mmCIF file of C-alpha atoms and ligand atoms in Angstrom:
data_model
loop_
_atom_site.group_PDB
_atom_site.id
_atom_site.type_symbol
_atom_site.label_atom_id
_atom_site.label_comp_id
_atom_site.label_asym_id
_atom_site.label_seq_id
_atom_site.Cartn_x
_atom_site.Cartn_y
_atom_site.Cartn_z
ATOM 1 C CA MET A 1 0.000 0.000 0.000
ATOM 2 C CA LYS A 2 1.212 3.511 -0.879
ATOM 3 C CA ILE A 3 0.243 6.542 1.195
ATOM 4 C CA LEU A 4 0.983 10.194 0.453
ATOM 5 C CA VAL A 5 1.325 12.193 3.673
ATOM 6 C CA THR A 6 0.995 15.967 3.800
ATOM 7 C CA ASN A 7 -0.107 18.722 6.214
ATOM 8 C CA ASP A 8 -0.479 22.467 6.607
ATOM 9 C CA ASP A 9 1.770 23.048 9.635
ATOM 10 C CA GLY A 10 4.876 22.543 7.527
ATOM 11 C CA ILE A 11 7.199 19.624 6.887
ATOM 12 C CA ASP A 12 9.149 20.286 10.118
ATOM 13 C CA SER A 13 6.121 19.957 12.433
ATOM 14 C CA ALA A 14 5.879 17.256 15.106
ATOM 15 C CA GLY A 15 2.439 16.117 13.903
ATOM 16 C CA ILE A 16 3.528 15.105 10.394
ATOM 17 C CA ALA A 17 6.565 13.258 11.758
ATOM 18 C CA ALA A 18 4.320 11.237 14.085
ATOM 19 C CA LEU A 19 1.868 10.508 11.268
ATOM 20 C CA ALA A 20 4.572 9.350 8.852
ATOM 21 C CA ASP A 21 6.163 7.174 11.563
ATOM 22 C CA ALA A 22 2.833 5.538 12.437
ATOM 23 C CA LEU A 23 1.842 4.882 8.819
ATOM 24 C CA ARG A 24 5.189 3.307 7.918
ATOM 25 C CA GLU A 25 3.966 0.267 9.880
ATOM 26 C CA ILE A 26 1.244 -0.358 7.299
ATOM 27 C CA ALA A 27 2.392 1.319 4.091
ATOM 28 C CA GLU A 28 5.097 2.780 1.891
ATOM 29 C CA VAL A 29 4.949 6.460 2.867
ATOM 30 C CA THR A 30 5.864 9.471 0.722
ATOM 31 C CA VAL A 31 5.897 12.833 2.513
ATOM 32 C CA VAL A 32 5.212 15.963 0.440
ATOM 33 C CA ALA A 33 4.481 18.978 2.630
ATOM 34 C CA PRO A 34 4.752 22.777 2.664
ATOM 35 C CA SER A 35 8.189 24.207 3.481
ATOM 36 C CA GLU A 36 6.489 26.849 5.674
ATOM 37 C CA GLU A 37 3.399 26.776 7.859
ATOM 38 C CA GLN A 38 0.217 27.135 5.786
ATOM 39 C CA SER A 39 -2.537 26.928 8.419
ATOM 40 C CA ALA A 40 -5.857 28.525 7.416
ATOM 41 C CA VAL A 41 -4.866 29.013 3.777
ATOM 42 C CA GLY A 42 -7.900 26.972 2.729
ATOM 43 C CA HIS A 43 -7.819 25.393 -0.719
ATOM 44 C CA GLY A 44 -5.500 27.936 -2.319
ATOM 45 C CA ILE A 45 -3.230 26.861 -5.148
ATOM 46 C CA THR A 46 -0.124 28.584 -6.520
ATOM 47 C CA MET A 47 -0.429 29.823 -10.081
ATOM 48 C CA LYS A 48 1.536 33.063 -10.248
ATOM 49 C CA TYR A 49 4.797 31.913 -8.665
ATOM 50 C CA PRO A 50 7.181 29.067 -9.394
ATOM 51 C CA LEU A 51 6.838 25.985 -7.181
ATOM 52 C CA ARG A 52 10.188 24.886 -5.827
ATOM 53 C CA VAL A 53 10.688 21.454 -4.286
ATOM 54 C CA PHE A 54 13.497 20.548 -1.885
ATOM 55 C CA ASN A 55 14.607 17.317 -0.273
ATOM 56 C CA TYR A 56 14.032 17.657 3.455
ATOM 57 C CA GLN A 57 16.276 15.851 5.934
ATOM 58 C CA LYS A 58 15.332 14.935 9.466
ATOM 59 C CA ASN A 59 17.833 13.561 12.006
ATOM 60 C CA GLY A 60 20.383 13.138 9.218
ATOM 61 C CA SER A 61 18.231 11.115 6.837
ATOM 62 C CA PHE A 62 15.770 11.864 4.037
ATOM 63 C CA PHE A 63 12.264 12.544 5.387
ATOM 64 C CA GLY A 64 10.319 13.950 2.451
ATOM 65 C CA TYR A 65 9.780 16.667 -0.135
ATOM 66 C CA ALA A 66 9.284 20.267 0.961
ATOM 67 C CA VAL A 67 7.219 22.365 -1.459
ATOM 68 C CA GLU A 68 7.216 26.169 -1.378
ATOM 69 C CA GLY A 69 3.460 26.218 -1.759
ATOM 70 C CA THR A 70 0.098 25.389 -0.204
ATOM 71 C CA PRO A 71 -1.216 22.060 1.101
ATOM 72 C CA ALA A 72 -3.322 21.634 -2.064
ATOM 73 C CA ASP A 73 -0.189 22.326 -4.169
ATOM 74 C CA CYS A 74 1.598 19.552 -2.266
ATOM 75 C CA VAL A 75 -1.072 16.982 -3.114
ATOM 76 C CA LYS A 76 -1.173 17.930 -6.800
ATOM 77 C CA MET A 77 2.619 18.016 -7.057
ATOM 78 C CA GLY A 78 3.001 14.872 -4.960
ATOM 79 C CA ILE A 79 0.677 12.794 -7.104
ATOM 80 C CA ARG A 80 1.515 14.243 -10.540
ATOM 81 C CA ASN A 81 5.267 14.723 -10.313
ATOM 82 C CA ILE A 82 6.862 13.249 -7.214
ATOM 83 C CA MET A 83 5.021 9.917 -7.010
ATOM 84 C CA GLY A 84 3.965 10.003 -10.664
ATOM 85 C CA GLU A 85 0.960 7.808 -9.793
ATOM 86 C CA SER A 86 -2.082 7.847 -7.542
ATOM 87 C CA PRO A 87 -1.395 6.493 -4.056
ATOM 88 C CA ASP A 88 -3.930 4.231 -2.347
ATOM 89 C CA LEU A 89 -4.572 6.959 0.198
ATOM 90 C CA VAL A 90 -3.674 10.547 1.050
ATOM 91 C CA ILE A 91 -3.551 11.479 4.729
ATOM 92 C CA SER A 92 -3.164 15.091 5.851
ATOM 93 C CA GLY A 93 -2.028 15.957 9.382
ATOM 94 C CA ILE A 94 -1.611 15.390 12.176
ATOM 95 C CA ASN A 95 -2.732 19.010 12.498
ATOM 96 C CA HIS A 96 -1.939 20.972 15.638
ATOM 97 C CA GLY A 97 -5.432 22.274 16.524
ATOM 98 C CA SER A 98 -8.967 21.074 15.809
ATOM 99 C CA ASN A 99 -10.601 21.273 12.397
ATOM 100 C CA THR A 100 -14.289 21.140 13.213
ATOM 101 C CA ALA A 101 -17.359 23.157 12.165
ATOM 102 C CA ILE A 102 -16.629 26.048 9.751
ATOM 103 C CA ASN A 103 -12.884 25.583 10.256
ATOM 104 C CA ILE A 104 -13.172 22.724 7.762
ATOM 105 C CA ILE A 105 -13.506 25.416 5.074
ATOM 106 C CA TYR A 106 -10.559 27.526 6.273
ATOM 107 C CA SER A 107 -8.296 24.579 7.009
ATOM 108 C CA GLY A 108 -5.256 23.840 4.883
ATOM 109 C CA THR A 109 -5.144 20.359 6.424
ATOM 110 C CA VAL A 110 -8.638 19.486 5.233
ATOM 111 C CA SER A 111 -8.079 21.218 1.886
ATOM 112 C CA ALA A 112 -5.131 18.933 1.151
ATOM 113 C CA ALA A 113 -7.354 15.893 1.731
ATOM 114 C CA ARG A 114 -10.110 17.528 -0.337
ATOM 115 C CA GLU A 115 -7.652 18.031 -3.217
ATOM 116 C CA ALA A 116 -6.914 14.298 -3.087
ATOM 117 C CA ALA A 117 -10.663 13.564 -3.241
ATOM 118 C CA ILE A 118 -10.909 15.867 -6.291
ATOM 119 C CA MET A 119 -8.150 13.726 -7.845
ATOM 120 C CA ASP A 120 -10.203 10.575 -7.059
ATOM 121 C CA VAL A 121 -7.847 9.401 -4.320
ATOM 122 C CA PRO A 122 -9.399 8.350 -0.976
ATOM 123 C CA ALA A 123 -8.329 10.831 1.671
ATOM 124 C CA ILE A 124 -8.307 11.497 5.394
ATOM 125 C CA ALA A 125 -7.589 14.718 7.299
ATOM 126 C CA ILE A 126 -6.582 14.261 10.936
ATOM 127 C CA SER A 127 -6.159 16.848 13.687
ATOM 128 C CA VAL A 128 -5.463 16.891 17.416
ATOM 129 C CA THR A 129 -7.631 19.391 19.256
ATOM 130 C CA SER A 130 -4.887 21.459 20.882
ATOM 131 C CA HIS A 131 -2.198 23.702 19.456
ATOM 132 C CA GLU A 132 -0.100 22.715 22.472
ATOM 133 C CA ALA A 133 -0.332 18.966 21.723
ATOM 134 C CA LYS A 134 2.976 17.192 22.293
ATOM 135 C CA ASP A 135 2.025 13.512 22.138
ATOM 136 C CA PHE A 136 0.680 12.336 18.783
ATOM 137 C CA LYS A 137 0.968 8.585 19.452
ATOM 138 C CA TYR A 138 -2.725 7.982 20.015
ATOM 139 C CA ALA A 139 -3.684 10.132 17.010
ATOM 140 C CA GLY A 140 -1.240 8.035 14.969
ATOM 141 C CA LYS A 141 -3.090 4.897 16.053
ATOM 142 C CA VAL A 142 -6.414 6.516 15.111
ATOM 143 C CA ALA A 143 -4.974 7.393 11.681
ATOM 144 C CA ILE A 144 -4.076 3.740 11.087
ATOM 145 C CA MET A 145 -7.506 2.541 12.281
ATOM 146 C CA VAL A 146 -9.408 4.978 10.030
ATOM 147 C CA ALA A 147 -7.046 4.311 7.090
ATOM 148 C CA GLN A 148 -7.715 0.578 7.344
ATOM 149 C CA LYS A 149 -11.488 1.187 7.407
ATOM 150 C CA VAL A 150 -11.310 3.481 4.381
ATOM 151 C CA ILE A 151 -9.257 0.920 2.452
ATOM 152 C CA LYS A 152 -11.661 -1.878 3.432
ATOM 153 C CA TYR A 153 -14.964 -0.108 2.741
ATOM 154 C CA GLY A 154 -13.892 2.535 0.209
ATOM 155 C CA LEU A 155 -15.367 6.017 -0.124
ATOM 156 C CA PRO A 156 -17.804 7.379 -2.698
ATOM 157 C CA ARG A 157 -16.196 9.577 -5.358
ATOM 158 C CA GLY A 158 -15.631 13.068 -4.007
ATOM 159 C CA THR A 159 -15.959 12.086 -0.345
ATOM 160 C CA LEU A 160 -13.193 12.394 2.239
ATOM 161 C CA VAL A 161 -12.990 11.759 5.973
ATOM 162 C CA ASN A 162 -12.240 14.453 8.556
ATOM 163 C CA VAL A 163 -10.950 13.159 11.899
ATOM 164 C CA ASN A 164 -10.487 15.129 15.139
ATOM 165 C CA VAL A 165 -8.736 13.548 18.117
ATOM 166 C CA PRO A 166 -9.186 15.066 21.604
ATOM 167 C CA ASN A 167 -5.873 16.031 23.180
ATOM 168 C CA PHE A 168 -6.067 13.580 26.094
ATOM 169 C CA PRO A 169 -4.180 10.421 27.042
ATOM 170 C CA GLU A 170 -5.568 7.298 25.356
ATOM 171 C CA ASN A 171 -7.111 5.970 28.602
ATOM 172 C CA GLU A 172 -9.207 9.146 28.963
ATOM 173 C CA ILE A 173 -10.692 8.976 25.444
ATOM 174 C CA ALA A 174 -14.417 8.138 25.635
ATOM 175 C CA GLY A 175 -14.560 6.363 22.254
ATOM 176 C CA VAL A 176 -15.170 7.147 18.593
ATOM 177 C CA LEU A 177 -18.259 8.884 17.137
ATOM 178 C CA VAL A 178 -19.236 9.215 13.477
ATOM 179 C CA THR A 179 -20.386 12.819 13.306
ATOM 180 C CA GLU A 180 -21.798 15.679 11.244
ATOM 181 C CA GLN A 181 -20.068 19.023 10.715
ATOM 182 C CA SER A 182 -21.166 21.424 13.470
ATOM 183 C CA LYS A 183 -22.831 24.684 12.373
ATOM 184 C CA ALA A 184 -20.702 26.709 14.817
ATOM 185 C CA LYS A 185 -19.109 29.840 13.313
ATOM 186 C CA TRP A 186 -16.593 32.454 14.419
ATOM 187 C CA ASP A 187 -17.415 35.735 16.065
ATOM 188 C CA ASP A 188 -14.553 37.637 14.453
ATOM 189 C CA ILE A 189 -12.738 40.398 16.249
ATOM 190 C CA TYR A 190 -10.209 42.553 14.422
ATOM 191 C CA GLU A 191 -7.950 43.853 17.129
ATOM 192 C CA LYS A 192 -6.724 47.326 16.160
ATOM 193 C CA ARG A 193 -3.071 48.052 16.855
ATOM 194 C CA THR A 194 -0.546 50.670 15.871
ATOM 195 C CA ASP A 195 2.730 49.963 14.096
ATOM 196 C CA PRO A 196 6.041 51.689 15.036
ATOM 197 C CA PHE A 197 5.365 54.302 12.327
ATOM 198 C CA GLY A 198 2.021 55.335 13.855
ATOM 199 C CA LYS A 199 -0.137 53.557 11.266
ATOM 200 C CA ASP A 200 -3.076 51.363 12.291
ATOM 201 C CA TYR A 201 -3.209 47.696 11.483
ATOM 202 C CA TYR A 202 -5.538 44.868 12.454
ATOM 203 C CA TRP A 203 -5.059 41.379 13.811
ATOM 204 C CA LEU A 204 -7.815 38.773 13.466
ATOM 205 C CA THR A 205 -8.890 37.065 16.667
ATOM 206 C CA GLY A 206 -12.300 35.894 17.869
ATOM 207 C CA LYS A 207 -14.067 32.920 19.273
ATOM 208 C CA LEU A 208 -16.011 30.001 17.890
ATOM 209 C CA VAL A 209 -19.647 30.461 18.924
ATOM 210 C CA GLU A 210 -21.002 27.092 19.939
ATOM 211 C CA ILE A 211 -24.495 26.026 18.885
ATOM 212 C CA GLU A 212 -26.419 24.846 21.939
ATOM 213 C CA ASN A 213 -27.955 21.387 21.996
ATOM 214 C CA GLU A 214 -26.170 20.186 18.888
ATOM 215 C CA LEU A 215 -25.840 16.423 19.068
ATOM 216 C CA ASN A 216 -23.843 14.102 16.828
ATOM 217 C CA THR A 217 -21.595 16.903 15.594
ATOM 218 C CA ASP A 218 -17.807 17.066 15.482
ATOM 219 C CA GLN A 219 -17.887 19.768 18.187
ATOM 220 C CA PHE A 220 -20.126 17.649 20.413
ATOM 221 C CA ALA A 221 -17.754 14.696 20.034
ATOM 222 C CA ILE A 222 -14.532 16.473 20.920
ATOM 223 C CA LYS A 223 -16.092 18.343 23.847
ATOM 224 C CA ASN A 224 -17.103 14.965 25.271
ATOM 225 C CA LYS A 225 -13.644 13.435 24.694
ATOM 226 C CA PHE A 226 -14.730 11.317 21.713
ATOM 227 C CA VAL A 227 -12.696 10.965 18.549
ATOM 228 C CA SER A 228 -14.815 12.567 15.791
ATOM 229 C CA VAL A 229 -14.995 10.980 12.321
ATOM 230 C CA THR A 230 -16.937 13.056 9.748
ATOM 231 C CA PRO A 231 -17.510 12.174 6.096
ATOM 232 C CA ILE A 232 -17.518 15.365 3.980
ATOM 233 C CA HIS A 233 -17.585 16.166 0.262
ATOM 234 C CA PHE A 234 -16.676 19.014 -2.045
ATOM 235 C CA ASP A 235 -19.810 19.093 -4.223
ATOM 236 C CA LEU A 236 -21.227 22.437 -3.066
ATOM 237 C CA THR A 237 -24.496 22.133 -5.006
ATOM 238 C CA ASP A 238 -27.568 22.610 -2.828
ATOM 239 C CA TYR A 239 -29.849 19.975 -4.365
ATOM 240 C CA ASP A 240 -33.004 21.016 -2.417
ATOM 241 C CA THR A 241 -32.716 24.597 -3.630
ATOM 242 C CA PHE A 242 -31.818 23.342 -7.090
ATOM 243 C CA GLU A 243 -35.299 21.793 -7.282
ATOM 244 C CA LYS A 244 -37.098 24.757 -5.660
ATOM 245 C CA MET A 245 -35.279 27.311 -7.817
ATOM 246 C CA LYS A 246 -36.898 25.845 -10.926
ATOM 247 C CA SER A 247 -40.160 27.506 -9.797
ATOM 248 C CA TRP A 248 -38.431 30.917 -9.806
ATOM 249 C CA ASN A 249 -38.611 30.758 -13.616
ATOM 250 C CA ILE A 250 -35.184 32.397 -13.834
ATOM 251 C CA GLU A 251 -34.343 30.565 -17.023
ATOM 252 C CA LYS A 252 -37.712 31.283 -18.683
ATOM 253 C CA ASN A 253 -37.946 34.960 -17.692
ATOM 254 C CA PHE A 254 -34.345 35.726 -18.588
ATOM 255 C CA ASN A 255 -34.598 34.002 -21.939
ATOM 256 C CA GLU A 256 -37.829 35.884 -22.737
ATOM 257 C CA LYS A 257 -36.160 39.224 -21.942
ATOM 258 C CA ALA A 258 -33.153 38.325 -24.026
ATOM 259 C CA HIS A 259 -35.304 37.981 -27.129
HETATM 260 MN MN1 MN B 301 -2.374 23.717 10.875
#
C-alpha cells in the first residue's frame, strides 16, 4: 500500500513526523508537505509563482519533499510529479489544533485531503484538538484505524474523511463517534493596533460560537472526549434549492427578456 502524507503546519512539524512514523507500519509512505506553515490558507493553489521542491532531511536522513506552496499544491505536485501515480490513500495531518465546524472550510489540512478527493484518491484529514499537543501517538493509532477502514470499505467519489482527536491520554478517550459538521461559526474580532510608524493595522482574533444542543456533531464529540470521524464532500451544489429554484422561472424569464 502507498500513502501520500501531507499537512499544513509545515514539513518540520511534530504532527507530520508522528503521522509518517505511524503509517510506515502499514504502508510505503511518501511525505510531500509545505516548506512553511500554511494553516488557514484553505484550498489555495499557486499559479503566479514558481513551485520549488526541496529534499528535506530529518535527524540526518531523508524525510520527504518540501514544497514552497500550499497544502493543495503539495497533493497535486506529490501525485503528478513526485510519485507520478495515484497512491492508495492521502492522509493530511496530524494538524496541531482542531478542524471542526466552519474551520473545515478555512483549514489547509482538510483542503489537502479535499484536493486528493478531487483527484479521485481516498483521503483522510486528521487533527489533534490542541495547538499545544505534544504527544501524537494515540492520534497516529487513530490514523491507522481509520485508514484501514477506508481501504476496506472505500469512499464514494468526491468524499473524504475528517478526523479530530481530543488532546487527552488514550485511557481518557471516551470512544469514537461518526459525526456531522457542526454549524458553529466564528465571532470575528479585528484587534486594532498601531505599528512603530504610527499607522493602524488589524489582527484577526475571535471565538467560535457554539451552537447549543447540537448532538452528533464534530464539536459535540470532541467536547465529550470522543474521537470525531466526519464524512464530507466538495460538491457544493444545494440539491433542495436546485429543485425549488426551478419555480423561480429564472431561465424562462431571462430568456424571454433576451429575445
Ligand atoms: Mn495547521
